């Protein structure tokens, strides 16, 4: 699977809640952004290698409302949602080896523990710790 375009119209289909898809990686980018263009091939390669995961891209110019909902202030920004929980969000283009390491760490997360910590800190299941 290659990357898919994520919009506010298809968000609920591609990024459902806790009972939905296990993993969704989201690359927030814009055509005018040099570091975004630099990161794009790294992101595409990872999508090809990890076909069991969903790799989505959000054009922040076309999807300003969605970018705002994630609090995107600089691009590129990579976000990881696992079992409906935002487990990672960080700006900056990642080198291929670092991105692969991050994917591995995201796979290893104990989501029961992440959700427990999120519930304890917010009183309900929600965004949790970073990978």
PDB file of C-alpha atoms in Angstrom:
ATOM      1  CA  UNK A   1       0.000   0.000   0.000  1.00  0.00           C
ATOM      2  CA  UNK A   2       1.318   3.441  -0.811  1.00  0.00           C
ATOM      3  CA  UNK A   3       0.317   6.544   1.068  1.00  0.00           C
ATOM      4  CA  UNK A   4      -3.253   7.829   1.080  1.00  0.00           C
ATOM      5  CA  UNK A   5      -4.454  11.416   1.154  1.00  0.00           C
ATOM      6  CA  UNK A   6      -6.118  12.210   4.469  1.00  0.00           C
ATOM      7  CA  UNK A   7      -8.836  14.865   4.504  1.00  0.00           C
ATOM      8  CA  UNK A   8     -11.472  15.945   6.981  1.00  0.00           C
ATOM      9  CA  UNK A   9     -13.981  14.132   4.746  1.00  0.00           C
ATOM     10  CA  UNK A  10     -12.273  10.713   4.959  1.00  0.00           C
ATOM     11  CA  UNK A  11     -10.696  11.068   8.419  1.00  0.00           C
ATOM     12  CA  UNK A  12     -13.311   8.974  10.255  1.00  0.00           C
ATOM     13  CA  UNK A  13     -12.990   6.226   7.649  1.00  0.00           C
ATOM     14  CA  UNK A  14      -9.180   6.075   7.738  1.00  0.00           C
ATOM     15  CA  UNK A  15      -8.598   6.902  11.425  1.00  0.00           C
ATOM     16  CA  UNK A  16     -11.386   5.291  13.426  1.00  0.00           C
ATOM     17  CA  UNK A  17     -11.353   5.128  17.213  1.00  0.00           C
ATOM     18  CA  UNK A  18     -10.066   2.479  19.607  1.00  0.00           C
ATOM     19  CA  UNK A  19     -11.765  -0.412  17.834  1.00  0.00           C
ATOM     20  CA  UNK A  20     -10.520   0.691  14.420  1.00  0.00           C
ATOM     21  CA  UNK A  21      -7.218   0.473  12.620  1.00  0.00           C
ATOM     22  CA  UNK A  22      -4.236  -0.488  14.705  1.00  0.00           C
ATOM     23  CA  UNK A  23      -1.828   2.109  13.290  1.00  0.00           C
ATOM     24  CA  UNK A  24      -2.050   5.268  11.243  1.00  0.00           C
ATOM     25  CA  UNK A  25       1.022   7.341  10.448  1.00  0.00           C
ATOM     26  CA  UNK A  26       0.243  10.883   9.320  1.00  0.00           C
ATOM     27  CA  UNK A  27       2.660  13.165   7.486  1.00  0.00           C
ATOM     28  CA  UNK A  28       1.568  16.821   7.610  1.00  0.00           C
ATOM     29  CA  UNK A  29       3.214  18.620   4.675  1.00  0.00           C
ATOM     30  CA  UNK A  30       2.930  21.379   2.045  1.00  0.00           C
ATOM     31  CA  UNK A  31       4.194  21.598  -1.537  1.00  0.00           C
ATOM     32  CA  UNK A  32       6.278  24.718  -0.841  1.00  0.00           C
ATOM     33  CA  UNK A  33       8.115  23.098   2.108  1.00  0.00           C
ATOM     34  CA  UNK A  34      11.661  21.941   1.276  1.00  0.00           C
ATOM     35  CA  UNK A  35      12.051  19.623   4.285  1.00  0.00           C
ATOM     36  CA  UNK A  36       8.642  18.113   3.445  1.00  0.00           C
ATOM     37  CA  UNK A  37       9.824  17.271  -0.070  1.00  0.00           C
ATOM     38  CA  UNK A  38      13.023  15.839   1.439  1.00  0.00           C
ATOM     39  CA  UNK A  39      11.070  13.577   3.830  1.00  0.00           C
ATOM     40  CA  UNK A  40       8.517  12.409   1.214  1.00  0.00           C
ATOM     41  CA  UNK A  41      10.680   9.620  -0.332  1.00  0.00           C
ATOM     42  CA  UNK A  42      11.587   8.306   3.155  1.00  0.00           C
ATOM     43  CA  UNK A  43       7.891   8.215   4.047  1.00  0.00           C
ATOM     44  CA  UNK A  44       6.943   6.506   0.756  1.00  0.00           C
ATOM     45  CA  UNK A  45       9.637   3.830   1.218  1.00  0.00           C
ATOM     46  CA  UNK A  46       8.384   3.101   4.731  1.00  0.00           C
ATOM     47  CA  UNK A  47       4.825   2.791   3.397  1.00  0.00           C
ATOM     48  CA  UNK A  48       6.032   0.231   0.861  1.00  0.00           C
ATOM     49  CA  UNK A  49       7.982  -1.740   3.504  1.00  0.00           C
ATOM     50  CA  UNK A  50       5.218  -1.727   6.134  1.00  0.00           C
ATOM     51  CA  UNK A  51       2.106  -2.559   4.158  1.00  0.00           C
ATOM     52  CA  UNK A  52       0.278  -3.690   7.301  1.00  0.00           C
ATOM     53  CA  UNK A  53       0.217  -0.054   8.478  1.00  0.00           C
ATOM     54  CA  UNK A  54      -1.678   2.939   7.120  1.00  0.00           C
ATOM     55  CA  UNK A  55       0.480   5.842   5.907  1.00  0.00           C
ATOM     56  CA  UNK A  56      -1.533   8.998   5.283  1.00  0.00           C
ATOM     57  CA  UNK A  57      -0.535  12.462   4.123  1.00  0.00           C
ATOM     58  CA  UNK A  58      -2.245  15.748   4.985  1.00  0.00           C
ATOM     59  CA  UNK A  59      -1.639  18.727   2.693  1.00  0.00           C
ATOM     60  CA  UNK A  60      -1.757  21.492   5.300  1.00  0.00           C
ATOM     61  CA  UNK A  61      -2.610  24.102   2.648  1.00  0.00           C
ATOM     62  CA  UNK A  62      -5.684  22.192   1.436  1.00  0.00           C
ATOM     63  CA  UNK A  63      -6.644  20.774   4.852  1.00  0.00           C
ATOM     64  CA  UNK A  64      -6.121  23.731   7.184  1.00  0.00           C
ATOM     65  CA  UNK A  65      -8.953  22.661   9.496  1.00  0.00           C
ATOM     66  CA  UNK A  66      -7.472  19.176   9.955  1.00  0.00           C
ATOM     67  CA  UNK A  67      -3.980  20.596  10.528  1.00  0.00           C
ATOM     68  CA  UNK A  68      -5.414  22.980  13.119  1.00  0.00           C
ATOM     69  CA  UNK A  69      -7.223  20.122  14.869  1.00  0.00           C
ATOM     70  CA  UNK A  70      -3.821  18.451  15.364  1.00  0.00           C
ATOM     71  CA  UNK A  71      -2.202  21.715  16.458  1.00  0.00           C
ATOM     72  CA  UNK A  72       0.289  21.672  13.596  1.00  0.00           C
ATOM     73  CA  UNK A  73       2.554  24.716  13.845  1.00  0.00           C
ATOM     74  CA  UNK A  74       5.490  23.621  11.700  1.00  0.00           C
ATOM     75  CA  UNK A  75       5.948  21.128   8.903  1.00  0.00           C
ATOM     76  CA  UNK A  76       6.735  18.465   8.196  1.00  0.00           C
ATOM     77  CA  UNK A  77       5.128  16.999  11.292  1.00  0.00           C
ATOM     78  CA  UNK A  78       4.758  13.265  11.801  1.00  0.00           C
ATOM     79  CA  UNK A  79       1.915  11.938  13.949  1.00  0.00           C
ATOM     80  CA  UNK A  80       1.223   8.339  14.932  1.00  0.00           C
ATOM     81  CA  UNK A  81      -2.215   7.170  16.033  1.00  0.00           C
ATOM     82  CA  UNK A  82      -2.462   3.693  17.472  1.00  0.00           C
ATOM     83  CA  UNK A  83      -5.789   2.177  18.521  1.00  0.00           C
ATOM     84  CA  UNK A  84      -7.370   5.621  18.430  1.00  0.00           C
ATOM     85  CA  UNK A  85      -4.694   7.217  20.666  1.00  0.00           C
ATOM     86  CA  UNK A  86      -2.202   9.840  19.491  1.00  0.00           C
ATOM     87  CA  UNK A  87       1.064   8.278  20.682  1.00  0.00           C
ATOM     88  CA  UNK A  88       3.545  10.496  18.822  1.00  0.00           C
ATOM     89  CA  UNK A  89       3.620  13.925  17.228  1.00  0.00           C
ATOM     90  CA  UNK A  90       6.810  15.740  16.311  1.00  0.00           C
ATOM     91  CA  UNK A  91       7.878  18.252  13.674  1.00  0.00           C
ATOM     92  CA  UNK A  92      10.927  17.698  11.504  1.00  0.00           C
ATOM     93  CA  UNK A  93      12.066  15.502   8.642  1.00  0.00           C
ATOM     94  CA  UNK A  94      13.422  12.199   9.929  1.00  0.00           C
ATOM     95  CA  UNK A  95      16.288  10.249   8.360  1.00  0.00           C
ATOM     96  CA  UNK A  96      15.280   6.809   7.107  1.00  0.00           C
ATOM     97  CA  UNK A  97      17.029   4.876   9.911  1.00  0.00           C
ATOM     98  CA  UNK A  98      15.463   7.051  12.615  1.00  0.00           C
ATOM     99  CA  UNK A  99      12.006   6.664  11.047  1.00  0.00           C
ATOM    100  CA  UNK A 100      12.406   2.880  10.899  1.00  0.00           C
ATOM    101  CA  UNK A 101      13.446   2.856  14.568  1.00  0.00           C
ATOM    102  CA  UNK A 102      10.389   4.947  15.442  1.00  0.00           C
ATOM    103  CA  UNK A 103       8.099   2.509  13.595  1.00  0.00           C
ATOM    104  CA  UNK A 104       9.633  -0.343  15.596  1.00  0.00           C
ATOM    105  CA  UNK A 105       9.123   1.489  18.886  1.00  0.00           C
ATOM    106  CA  UNK A 106       5.510   2.277  17.983  1.00  0.00           C
ATOM    107  CA  UNK A 107       4.915  -1.430  17.265  1.00  0.00           C
ATOM    108  CA  UNK A 108       6.355  -2.365  20.679  1.00  0.00           C
ATOM    109  CA  UNK A 109       4.118  -0.050  22.710  1.00  0.00           C
ATOM    110  CA  UNK A 110       1.991  -1.745  25.352  1.00  0.00           C
ATOM    111  CA  UNK A 111      -1.298  -0.069  24.446  1.00  0.00           C
ATOM    112  CA  UNK A 112      -3.043  -1.330  27.586  1.00  0.00           C
ATOM    113  CA  UNK A 113      -0.467   0.563  29.639  1.00  0.00           C
ATOM    114  CA  UNK A 114      -0.615   3.646  27.370  1.00  0.00           C
ATOM    115  CA  UNK A 115      -4.408   3.792  27.700  1.00  0.00           C
ATOM    116  CA  UNK A 116      -4.194   3.246  31.470  1.00  0.00           C
ATOM    117  CA  UNK A 117      -1.759   6.167  31.840  1.00  0.00           C
ATOM    118  CA  UNK A 118      -3.887   8.350  29.587  1.00  0.00           C
ATOM    119  CA  UNK A 119      -6.997   7.580  31.627  1.00  0.00           C
ATOM    120  CA  UNK A 120      -5.144   8.277  34.879  1.00  0.00           C
ATOM    121  CA  UNK A 121      -3.799  11.627  33.679  1.00  0.00           C
ATOM    122  CA  UNK A 122      -6.950  12.900  31.954  1.00  0.00           C
ATOM    123  CA  UNK A 123      -9.708  10.976  33.659  1.00  0.00           C
ATOM    124  CA  UNK A 124     -10.590   9.355  30.311  1.00  0.00           C
ATOM    125  CA  UNK A 125      -8.875   7.616  27.441  1.00  0.00           C
ATOM    126  CA  UNK A 126      -7.118  10.147  25.245  1.00  0.00           C
ATOM    127  CA  UNK A 127      -3.726  11.255  23.945  1.00  0.00           C
ATOM    128  CA  UNK A 128      -0.882   9.625  25.794  1.00  0.00           C
ATOM    129  CA  UNK A 129       2.856   9.447  26.017  1.00  0.00           C
ATOM    130  CA  UNK A 130       5.260   9.823  23.162  1.00  0.00           C
ATOM    131  CA  UNK A 131       7.014   6.897  21.553  1.00  0.00           C
TER     132      UNK A 131
END
